[in-house]
mmCIF file of C-alpha atoms in Angstrom:
data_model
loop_
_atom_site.group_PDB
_atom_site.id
_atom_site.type_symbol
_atom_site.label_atom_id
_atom_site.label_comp_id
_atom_site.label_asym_id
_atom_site.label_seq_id
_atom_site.Cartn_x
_atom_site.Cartn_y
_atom_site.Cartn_z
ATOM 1 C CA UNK A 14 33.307 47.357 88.008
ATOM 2 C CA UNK A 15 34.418 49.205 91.336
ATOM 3 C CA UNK A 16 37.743 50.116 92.113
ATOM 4 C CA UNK A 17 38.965 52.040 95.607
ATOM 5 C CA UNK A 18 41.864 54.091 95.361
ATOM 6 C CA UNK A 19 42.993 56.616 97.726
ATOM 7 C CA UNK A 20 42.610 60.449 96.600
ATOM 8 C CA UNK A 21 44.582 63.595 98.562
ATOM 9 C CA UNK A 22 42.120 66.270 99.650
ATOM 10 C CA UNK A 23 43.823 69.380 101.041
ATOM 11 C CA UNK A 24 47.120 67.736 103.696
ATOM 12 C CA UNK A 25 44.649 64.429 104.352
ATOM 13 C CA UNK A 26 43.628 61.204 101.784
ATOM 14 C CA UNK A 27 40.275 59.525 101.329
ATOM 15 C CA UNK A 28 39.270 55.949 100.334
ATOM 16 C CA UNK A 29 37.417 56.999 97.178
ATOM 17 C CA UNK A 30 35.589 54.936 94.686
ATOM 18 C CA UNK A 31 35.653 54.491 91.160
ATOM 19 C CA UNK A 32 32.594 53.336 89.172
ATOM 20 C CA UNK A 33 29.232 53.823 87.505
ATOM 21 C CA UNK A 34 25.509 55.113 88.977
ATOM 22 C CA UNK A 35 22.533 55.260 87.101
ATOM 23 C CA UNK A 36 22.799 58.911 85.733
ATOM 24 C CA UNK A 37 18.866 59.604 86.134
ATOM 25 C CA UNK A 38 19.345 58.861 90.239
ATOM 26 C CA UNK A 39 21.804 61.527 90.229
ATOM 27 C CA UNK A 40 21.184 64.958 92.078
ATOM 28 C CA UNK A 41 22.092 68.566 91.230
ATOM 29 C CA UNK A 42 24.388 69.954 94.059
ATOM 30 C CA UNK A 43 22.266 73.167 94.283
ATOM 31 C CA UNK A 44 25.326 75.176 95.746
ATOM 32 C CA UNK A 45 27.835 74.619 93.346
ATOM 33 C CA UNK A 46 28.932 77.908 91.527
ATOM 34 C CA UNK A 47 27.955 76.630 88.269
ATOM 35 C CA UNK A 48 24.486 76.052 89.072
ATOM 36 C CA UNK A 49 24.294 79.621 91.195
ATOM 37 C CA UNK A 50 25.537 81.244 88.248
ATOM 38 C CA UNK A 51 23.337 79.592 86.115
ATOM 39 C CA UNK A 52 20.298 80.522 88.729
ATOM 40 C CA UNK A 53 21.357 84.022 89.744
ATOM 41 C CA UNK A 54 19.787 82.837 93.050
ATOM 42 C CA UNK A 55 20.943 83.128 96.936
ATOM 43 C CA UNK A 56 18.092 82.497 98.155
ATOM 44 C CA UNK A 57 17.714 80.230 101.405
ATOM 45 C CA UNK A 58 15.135 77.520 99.511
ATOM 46 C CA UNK A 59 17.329 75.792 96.943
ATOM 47 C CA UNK A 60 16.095 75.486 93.787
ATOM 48 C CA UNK A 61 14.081 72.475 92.164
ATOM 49 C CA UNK A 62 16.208 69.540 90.574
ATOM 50 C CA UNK A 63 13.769 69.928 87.967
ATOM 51 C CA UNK A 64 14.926 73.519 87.636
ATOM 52 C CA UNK A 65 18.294 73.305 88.178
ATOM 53 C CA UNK A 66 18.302 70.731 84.951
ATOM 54 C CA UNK A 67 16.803 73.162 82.869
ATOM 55 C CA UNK A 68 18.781 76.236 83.241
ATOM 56 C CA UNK A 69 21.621 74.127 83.163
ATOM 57 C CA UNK A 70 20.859 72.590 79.624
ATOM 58 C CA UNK A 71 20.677 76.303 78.662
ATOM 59 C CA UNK A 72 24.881 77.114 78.849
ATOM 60 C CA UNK A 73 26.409 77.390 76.241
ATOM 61 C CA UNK A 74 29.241 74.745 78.032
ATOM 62 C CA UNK A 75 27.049 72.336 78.670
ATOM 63 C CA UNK A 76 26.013 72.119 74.745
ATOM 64 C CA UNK A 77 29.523 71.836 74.345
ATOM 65 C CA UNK A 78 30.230 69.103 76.665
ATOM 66 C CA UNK A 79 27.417 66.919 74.879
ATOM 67 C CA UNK A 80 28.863 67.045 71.716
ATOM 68 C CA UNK A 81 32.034 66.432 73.387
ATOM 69 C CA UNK A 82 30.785 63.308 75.422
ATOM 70 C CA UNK A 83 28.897 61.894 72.342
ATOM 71 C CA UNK A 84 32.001 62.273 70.489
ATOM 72 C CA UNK A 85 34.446 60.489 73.049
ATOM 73 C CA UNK A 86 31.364 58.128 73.876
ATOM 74 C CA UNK A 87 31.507 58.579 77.182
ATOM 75 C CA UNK A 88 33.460 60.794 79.922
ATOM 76 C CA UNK A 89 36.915 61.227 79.833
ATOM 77 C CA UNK A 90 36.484 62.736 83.923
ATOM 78 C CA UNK A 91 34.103 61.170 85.912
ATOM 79 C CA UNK A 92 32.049 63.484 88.052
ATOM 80 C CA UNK A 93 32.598 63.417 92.154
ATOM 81 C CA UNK A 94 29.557 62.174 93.955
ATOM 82 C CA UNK A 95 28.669 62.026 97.694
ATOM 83 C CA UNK A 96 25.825 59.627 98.332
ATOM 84 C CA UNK A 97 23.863 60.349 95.187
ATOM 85 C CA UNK A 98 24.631 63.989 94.558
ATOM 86 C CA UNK A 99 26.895 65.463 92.009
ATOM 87 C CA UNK A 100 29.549 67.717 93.666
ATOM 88 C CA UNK A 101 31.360 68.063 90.804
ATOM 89 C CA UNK A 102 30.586 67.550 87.573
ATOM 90 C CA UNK A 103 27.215 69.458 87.383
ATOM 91 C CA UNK A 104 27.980 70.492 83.602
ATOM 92 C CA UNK A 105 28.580 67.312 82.695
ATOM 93 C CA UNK A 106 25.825 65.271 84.489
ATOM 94 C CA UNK A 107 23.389 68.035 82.686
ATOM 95 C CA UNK A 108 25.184 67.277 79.380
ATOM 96 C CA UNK A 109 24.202 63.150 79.995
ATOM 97 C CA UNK A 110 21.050 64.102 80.739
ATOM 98 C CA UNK A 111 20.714 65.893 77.640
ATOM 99 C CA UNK A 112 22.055 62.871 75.481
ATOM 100 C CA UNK A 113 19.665 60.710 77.525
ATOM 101 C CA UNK A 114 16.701 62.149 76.214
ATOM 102 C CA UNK A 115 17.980 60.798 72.656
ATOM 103 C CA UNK A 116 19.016 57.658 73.947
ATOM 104 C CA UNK A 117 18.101 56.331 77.576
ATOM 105 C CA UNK A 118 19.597 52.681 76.249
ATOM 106 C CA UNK A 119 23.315 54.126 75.480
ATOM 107 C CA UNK A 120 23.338 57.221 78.304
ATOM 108 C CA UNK A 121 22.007 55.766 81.515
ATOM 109 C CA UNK A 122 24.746 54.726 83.264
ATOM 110 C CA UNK A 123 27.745 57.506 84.193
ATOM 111 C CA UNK A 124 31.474 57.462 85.235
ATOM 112 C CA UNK A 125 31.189 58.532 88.862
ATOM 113 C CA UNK A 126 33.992 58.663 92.096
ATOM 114 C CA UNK A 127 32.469 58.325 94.994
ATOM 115 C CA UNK A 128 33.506 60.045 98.209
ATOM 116 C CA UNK A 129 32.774 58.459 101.617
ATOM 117 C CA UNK A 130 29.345 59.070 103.321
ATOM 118 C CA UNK A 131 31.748 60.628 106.232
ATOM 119 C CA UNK A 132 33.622 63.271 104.175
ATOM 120 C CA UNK A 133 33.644 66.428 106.059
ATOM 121 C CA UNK A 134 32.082 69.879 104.370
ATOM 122 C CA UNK A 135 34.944 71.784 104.784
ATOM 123 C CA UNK A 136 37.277 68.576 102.695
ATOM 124 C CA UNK A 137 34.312 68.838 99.994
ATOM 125 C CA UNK A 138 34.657 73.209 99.979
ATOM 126 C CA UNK A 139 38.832 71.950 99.790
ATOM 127 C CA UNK A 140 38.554 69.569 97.091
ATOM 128 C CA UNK A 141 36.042 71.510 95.254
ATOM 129 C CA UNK A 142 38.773 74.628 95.665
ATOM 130 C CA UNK A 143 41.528 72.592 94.783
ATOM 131 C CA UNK A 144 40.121 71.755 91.346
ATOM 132 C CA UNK A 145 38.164 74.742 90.231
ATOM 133 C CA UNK A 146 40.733 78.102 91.818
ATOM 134 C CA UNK A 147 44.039 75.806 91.961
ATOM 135 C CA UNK A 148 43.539 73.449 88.710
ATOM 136 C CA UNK A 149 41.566 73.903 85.490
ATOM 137 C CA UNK A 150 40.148 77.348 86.343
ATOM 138 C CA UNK A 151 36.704 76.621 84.444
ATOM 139 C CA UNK A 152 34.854 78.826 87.130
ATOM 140 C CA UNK A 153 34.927 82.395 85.860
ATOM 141 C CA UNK A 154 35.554 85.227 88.338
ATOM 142 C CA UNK A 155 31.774 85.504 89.816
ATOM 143 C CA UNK A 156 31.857 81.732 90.091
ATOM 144 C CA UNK A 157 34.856 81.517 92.203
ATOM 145 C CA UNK A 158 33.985 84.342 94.318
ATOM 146 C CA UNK A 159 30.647 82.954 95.208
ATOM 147 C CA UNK A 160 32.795 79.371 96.130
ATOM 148 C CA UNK A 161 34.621 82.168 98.353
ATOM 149 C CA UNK A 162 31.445 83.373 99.528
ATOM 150 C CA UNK A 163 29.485 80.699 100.684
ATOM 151 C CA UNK A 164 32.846 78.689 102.431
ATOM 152 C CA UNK A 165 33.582 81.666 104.390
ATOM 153 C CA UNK A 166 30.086 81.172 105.635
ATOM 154 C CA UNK A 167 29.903 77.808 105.774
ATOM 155 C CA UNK A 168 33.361 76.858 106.627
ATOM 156 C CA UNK A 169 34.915 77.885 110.887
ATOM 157 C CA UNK A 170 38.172 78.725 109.663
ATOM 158 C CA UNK A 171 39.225 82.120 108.965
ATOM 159 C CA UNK A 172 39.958 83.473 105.394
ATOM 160 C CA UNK A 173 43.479 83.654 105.451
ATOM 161 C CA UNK A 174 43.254 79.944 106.202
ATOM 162 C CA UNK A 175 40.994 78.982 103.334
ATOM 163 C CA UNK A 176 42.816 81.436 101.093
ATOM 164 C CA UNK A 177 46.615 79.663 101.942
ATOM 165 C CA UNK A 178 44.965 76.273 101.170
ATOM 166 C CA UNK A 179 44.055 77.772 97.559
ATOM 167 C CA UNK A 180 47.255 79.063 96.787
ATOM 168 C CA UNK A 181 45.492 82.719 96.892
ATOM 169 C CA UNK A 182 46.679 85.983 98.131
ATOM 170 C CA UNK A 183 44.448 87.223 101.176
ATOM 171 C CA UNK A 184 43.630 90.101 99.687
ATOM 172 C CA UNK A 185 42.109 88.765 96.525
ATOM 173 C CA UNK A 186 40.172 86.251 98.574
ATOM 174 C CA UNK A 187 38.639 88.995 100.394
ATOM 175 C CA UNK A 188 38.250 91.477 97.550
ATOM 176 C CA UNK A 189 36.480 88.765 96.099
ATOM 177 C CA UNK A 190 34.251 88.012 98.648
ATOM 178 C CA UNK A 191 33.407 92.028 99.626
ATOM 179 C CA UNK A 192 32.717 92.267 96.128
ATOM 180 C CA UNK A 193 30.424 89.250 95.950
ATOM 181 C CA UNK A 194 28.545 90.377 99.163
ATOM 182 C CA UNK A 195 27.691 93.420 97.897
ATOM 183 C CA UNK A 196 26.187 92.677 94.964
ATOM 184 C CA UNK A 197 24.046 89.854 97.052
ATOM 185 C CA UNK A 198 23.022 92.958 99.140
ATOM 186 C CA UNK A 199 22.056 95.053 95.869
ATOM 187 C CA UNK A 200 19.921 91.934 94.376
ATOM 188 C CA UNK A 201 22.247 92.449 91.610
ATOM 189 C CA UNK A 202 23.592 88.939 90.936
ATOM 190 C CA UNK A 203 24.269 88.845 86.899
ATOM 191 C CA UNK A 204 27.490 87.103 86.393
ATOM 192 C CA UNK A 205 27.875 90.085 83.721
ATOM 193 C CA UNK A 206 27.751 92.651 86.219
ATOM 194 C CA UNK A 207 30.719 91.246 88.116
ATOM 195 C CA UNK A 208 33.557 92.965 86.310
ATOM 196 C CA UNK A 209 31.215 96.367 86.683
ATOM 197 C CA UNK A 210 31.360 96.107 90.419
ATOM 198 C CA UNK A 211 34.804 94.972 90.919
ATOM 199 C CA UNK A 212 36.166 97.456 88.800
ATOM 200 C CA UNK A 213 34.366 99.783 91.577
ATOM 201 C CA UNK A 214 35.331 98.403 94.757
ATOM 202 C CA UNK A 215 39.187 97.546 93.541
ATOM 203 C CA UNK A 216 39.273 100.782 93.490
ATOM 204 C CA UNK A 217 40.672 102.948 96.577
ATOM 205 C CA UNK A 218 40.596 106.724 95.000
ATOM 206 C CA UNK A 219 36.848 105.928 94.400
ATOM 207 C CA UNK A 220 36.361 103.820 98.008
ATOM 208 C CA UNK A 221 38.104 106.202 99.789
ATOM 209 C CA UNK A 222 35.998 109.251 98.426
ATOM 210 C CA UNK A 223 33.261 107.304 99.317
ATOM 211 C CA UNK A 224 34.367 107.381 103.329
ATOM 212 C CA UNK A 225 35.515 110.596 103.707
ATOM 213 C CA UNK A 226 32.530 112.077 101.754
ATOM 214 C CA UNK A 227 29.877 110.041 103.286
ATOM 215 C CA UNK A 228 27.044 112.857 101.854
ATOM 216 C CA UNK A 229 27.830 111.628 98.627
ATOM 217 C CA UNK A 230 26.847 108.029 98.664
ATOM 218 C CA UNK A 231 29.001 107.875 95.631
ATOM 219 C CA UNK A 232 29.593 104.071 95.672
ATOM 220 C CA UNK A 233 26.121 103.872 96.050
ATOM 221 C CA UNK A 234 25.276 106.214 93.216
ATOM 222 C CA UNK A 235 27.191 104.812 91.325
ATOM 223 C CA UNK A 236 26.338 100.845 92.019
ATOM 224 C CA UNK A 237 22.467 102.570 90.878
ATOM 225 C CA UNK A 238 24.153 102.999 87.305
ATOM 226 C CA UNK A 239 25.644 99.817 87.071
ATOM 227 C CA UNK A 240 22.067 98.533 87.252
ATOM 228 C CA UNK A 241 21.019 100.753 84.804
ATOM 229 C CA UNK A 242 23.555 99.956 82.230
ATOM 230 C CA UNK A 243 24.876 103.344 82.095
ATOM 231 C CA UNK A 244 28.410 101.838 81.418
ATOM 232 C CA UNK A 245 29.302 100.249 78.056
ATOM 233 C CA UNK A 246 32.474 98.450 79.509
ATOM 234 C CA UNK A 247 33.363 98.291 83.051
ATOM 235 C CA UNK A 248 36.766 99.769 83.066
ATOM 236 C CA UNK A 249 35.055 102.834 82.075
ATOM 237 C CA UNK A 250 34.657 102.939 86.247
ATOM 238 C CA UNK A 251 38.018 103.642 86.242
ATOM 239 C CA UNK A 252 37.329 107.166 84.693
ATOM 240 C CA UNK A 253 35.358 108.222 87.743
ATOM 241 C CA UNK A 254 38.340 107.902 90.148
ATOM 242 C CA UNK A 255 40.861 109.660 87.245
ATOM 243 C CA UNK A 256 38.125 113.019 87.828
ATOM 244 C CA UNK A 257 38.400 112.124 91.397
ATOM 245 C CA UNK A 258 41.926 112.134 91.917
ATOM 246 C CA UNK A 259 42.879 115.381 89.672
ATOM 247 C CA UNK A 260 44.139 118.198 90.708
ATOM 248 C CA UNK A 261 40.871 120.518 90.259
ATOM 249 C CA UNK A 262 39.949 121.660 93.102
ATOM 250 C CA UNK A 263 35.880 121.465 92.091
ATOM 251 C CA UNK A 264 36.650 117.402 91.353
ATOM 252 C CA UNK A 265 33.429 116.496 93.511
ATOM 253 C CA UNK A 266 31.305 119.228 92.673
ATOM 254 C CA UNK A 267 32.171 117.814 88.741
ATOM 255 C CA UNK A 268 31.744 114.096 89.788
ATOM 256 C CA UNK A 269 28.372 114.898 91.808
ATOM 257 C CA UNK A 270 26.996 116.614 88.445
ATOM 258 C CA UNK A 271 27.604 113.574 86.889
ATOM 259 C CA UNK A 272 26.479 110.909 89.146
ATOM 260 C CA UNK A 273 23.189 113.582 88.824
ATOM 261 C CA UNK A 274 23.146 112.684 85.201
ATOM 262 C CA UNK A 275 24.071 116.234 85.053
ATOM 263 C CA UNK A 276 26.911 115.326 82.477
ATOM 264 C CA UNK A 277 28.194 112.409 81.128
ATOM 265 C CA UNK A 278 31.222 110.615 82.350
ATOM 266 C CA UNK A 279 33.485 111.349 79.270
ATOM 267 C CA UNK A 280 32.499 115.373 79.668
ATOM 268 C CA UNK A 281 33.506 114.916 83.356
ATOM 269 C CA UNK A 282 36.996 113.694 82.725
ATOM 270 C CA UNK A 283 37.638 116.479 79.914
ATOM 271 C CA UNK A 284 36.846 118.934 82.488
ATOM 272 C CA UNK A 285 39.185 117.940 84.875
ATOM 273 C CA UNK A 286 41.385 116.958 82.371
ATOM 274 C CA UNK A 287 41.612 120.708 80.770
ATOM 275 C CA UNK A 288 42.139 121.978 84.158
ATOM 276 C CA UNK A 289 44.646 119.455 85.119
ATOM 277 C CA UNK A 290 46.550 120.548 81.984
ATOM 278 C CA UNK A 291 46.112 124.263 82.901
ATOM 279 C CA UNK A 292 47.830 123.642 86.321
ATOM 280 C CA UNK A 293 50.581 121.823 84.810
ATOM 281 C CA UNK A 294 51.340 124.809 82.352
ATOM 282 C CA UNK A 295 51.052 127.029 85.411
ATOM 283 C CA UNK A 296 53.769 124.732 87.598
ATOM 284 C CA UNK A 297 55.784 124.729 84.600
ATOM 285 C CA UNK A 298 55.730 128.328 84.659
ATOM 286 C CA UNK A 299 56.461 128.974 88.200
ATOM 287 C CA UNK A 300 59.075 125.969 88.987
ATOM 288 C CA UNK A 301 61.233 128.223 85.520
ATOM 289 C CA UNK A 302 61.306 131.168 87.489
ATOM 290 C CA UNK A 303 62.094 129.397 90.745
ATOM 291 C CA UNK A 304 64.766 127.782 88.873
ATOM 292 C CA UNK A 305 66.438 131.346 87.758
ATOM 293 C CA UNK A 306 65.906 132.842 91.212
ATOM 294 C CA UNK A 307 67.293 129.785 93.239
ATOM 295 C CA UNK A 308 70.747 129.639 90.436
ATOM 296 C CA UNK A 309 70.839 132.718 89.022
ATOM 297 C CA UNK A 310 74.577 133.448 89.539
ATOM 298 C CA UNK A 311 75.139 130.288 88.530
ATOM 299 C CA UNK A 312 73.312 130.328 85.176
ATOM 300 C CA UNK A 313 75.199 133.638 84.430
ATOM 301 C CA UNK A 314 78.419 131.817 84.786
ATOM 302 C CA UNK A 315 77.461 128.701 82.350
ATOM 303 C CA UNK A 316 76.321 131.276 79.883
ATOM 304 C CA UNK A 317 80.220 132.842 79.942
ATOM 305 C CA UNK A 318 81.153 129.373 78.097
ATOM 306 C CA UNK A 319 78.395 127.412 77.120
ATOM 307 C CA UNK A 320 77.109 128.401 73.277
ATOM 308 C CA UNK A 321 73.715 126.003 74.007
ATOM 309 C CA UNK A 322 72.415 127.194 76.613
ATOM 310 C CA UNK A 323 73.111 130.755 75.229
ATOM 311 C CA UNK A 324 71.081 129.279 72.058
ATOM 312 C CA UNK A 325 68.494 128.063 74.179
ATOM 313 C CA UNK A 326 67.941 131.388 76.500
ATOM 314 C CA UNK A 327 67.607 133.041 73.068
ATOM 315 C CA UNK A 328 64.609 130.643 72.311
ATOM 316 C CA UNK A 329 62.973 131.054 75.567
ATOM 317 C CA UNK A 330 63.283 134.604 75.372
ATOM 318 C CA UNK A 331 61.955 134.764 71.766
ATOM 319 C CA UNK A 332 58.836 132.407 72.729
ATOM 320 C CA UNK A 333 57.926 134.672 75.786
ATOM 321 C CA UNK A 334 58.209 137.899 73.752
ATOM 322 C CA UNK A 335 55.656 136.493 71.420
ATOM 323 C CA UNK A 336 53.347 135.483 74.230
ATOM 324 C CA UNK A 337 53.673 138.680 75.619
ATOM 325 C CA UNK A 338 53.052 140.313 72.422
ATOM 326 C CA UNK A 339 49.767 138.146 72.323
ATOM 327 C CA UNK A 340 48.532 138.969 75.557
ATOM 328 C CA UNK A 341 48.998 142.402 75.086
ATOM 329 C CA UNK A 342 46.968 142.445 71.845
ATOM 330 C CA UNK A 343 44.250 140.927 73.521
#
């Protein structure tokens, strides 16, 4: 049975239609996230139905969703088709497939809506959006930013347009994307290794090293360990712009021994961290005596009727006679 119904899509509506297609006629729509993430792939030839299908019936979600189908006998969502291929729904037409193998009889038919042959690309990269960044949020981070990606480069309108129609900040649209770019140009697309690389492009004390010591290639050094695995979580990145931004004046010199595998990272930040401590001591020191020289009149006078601070001059002046008496003994 076919129903039409009318279905918003960004500020416009579509004539849409509800029914059921023969599940095995059914494409892969070899550019949805899902199925990139499932490929690690950007290459220009897209990848064989036949393919897609079985690294799809790998994830973990689609298992899930067949257990859930078989359970609910059927879809509780239908998936969004254009002409015969699945624009969204991917998981789920893998999951039938799966089921199908069991039992062609009971699994051969599949709740589908059906957009109009004329939809526009960009109303498909809106829709798609809408559902995925705006509503259920079943895309993970790498997925989303390689929807970013690939409607930036698809898509005429600028970012800050296709960001507004998302409900995203500008920013994070093209964080996302700069991070998602770069990891296309290092042949480095694990889904795993997203958090490593955002962790090190989020990050302006480490970016901004990177520019104004261009010798260093530090983002690039350091992009060579992510690919190595030399990090056991990704916010350990973060450590690397704490050596950066401390006060020792050596900070490079301590960061390129380390990118040099001269160190490791923990023995880095201890190093600067000592120092750091050192020069706080040292301030400490130095803004005390500023403080007597700049009120010393006025200190004398407090002392004439204030017993605490009296107390607490006493303490000072018993602490410093000990540390002088330990310097002096060596």
């Amino acid at each position: 049975m076919e129903t039409k119904r009318e279905m918003p899509i960004g500020k416009q509506t579509v004539l849409v239609t509800d029914t059921e297609l023969k599940q095995s006629e059914l494409l892969f729509y070899a550019e949805n996230p899902r199925v990139f993430s499932a490929l690690h792939t950007l290459d220009d030839d897209a990848p064989s139905q036949e393919t897609i299908e079985k690294e799809m019936c790998k994830l973990d979600h689609v298992k899930t969703l067949r257990t859930s189908i078989e359970a609910n006998g059927g879809l509780l969502e239908p998936v969004i088709v254009r002409g015969n291929v699945v624009l969204e729904g991917n998981c789920r037409l893998a999951a039938y497939r799966m089921l199908a193998k069991k039992d062609l009889s009971k699994w051969a038919y599949i709740r589908c809506t059906v957009l109009p042959e004329d939809i526009t690309e960009e109303q498909i990269l809106s829709l798609l959006g809408t559902i995925h960044i705006i509503g259920r949020m079943d895309w993970n981070a790498f997925e989303k930013a390689g929807y970013l990606y690939r409607t930036q480069k698809k898509s005429r309108r600028p970012i800050t347009a296709i960001a507004d129609d998302l409900g995203m900040k500008v920013n994070d649209a093209k964080l996302a994307i700069k991070v998602y770019d770069r990891m296309h140009k290092e042949d480095d697309m694990q889904p795993r290794k997203w958090s490593h690389y955002f962790e090190l492009l989020k990050n302006p004390t480490i970016v901004n090293a990177d520019e104004e010591n261009p010798d260093m290639d530090i983002v690039t050094r350091v992009i060579e360990k992510i690919k190595n695995d030399d990090f056991d979580d990704a916010k350990d990145i973060r450590k690397i712009g704490n050596v950066i931004k401390s006060q020792r004046e050596d900070a490079l010199e301590v960061l390129d021994e380390y990118l040099d595998g001269g160190i490791d990272l923990d023995d880095a930040v201890d190093l600067t961290n000592d120092l750091n401590k050192a020069q706080t001591i040292k301030k400490g020191f130095s803004n005390f005596q500023k403080l007597l020289v700049n009120n010393w009149d006025r200190v004398v006078k407090l002392t004439e009727s204030d017993s605490d601070l009296n107390l607490t001059i006493t303490q000072v002046e018993d602490s410093l006679k000990s540390l002088v008496k330990k310097i002096n003994n060596g």
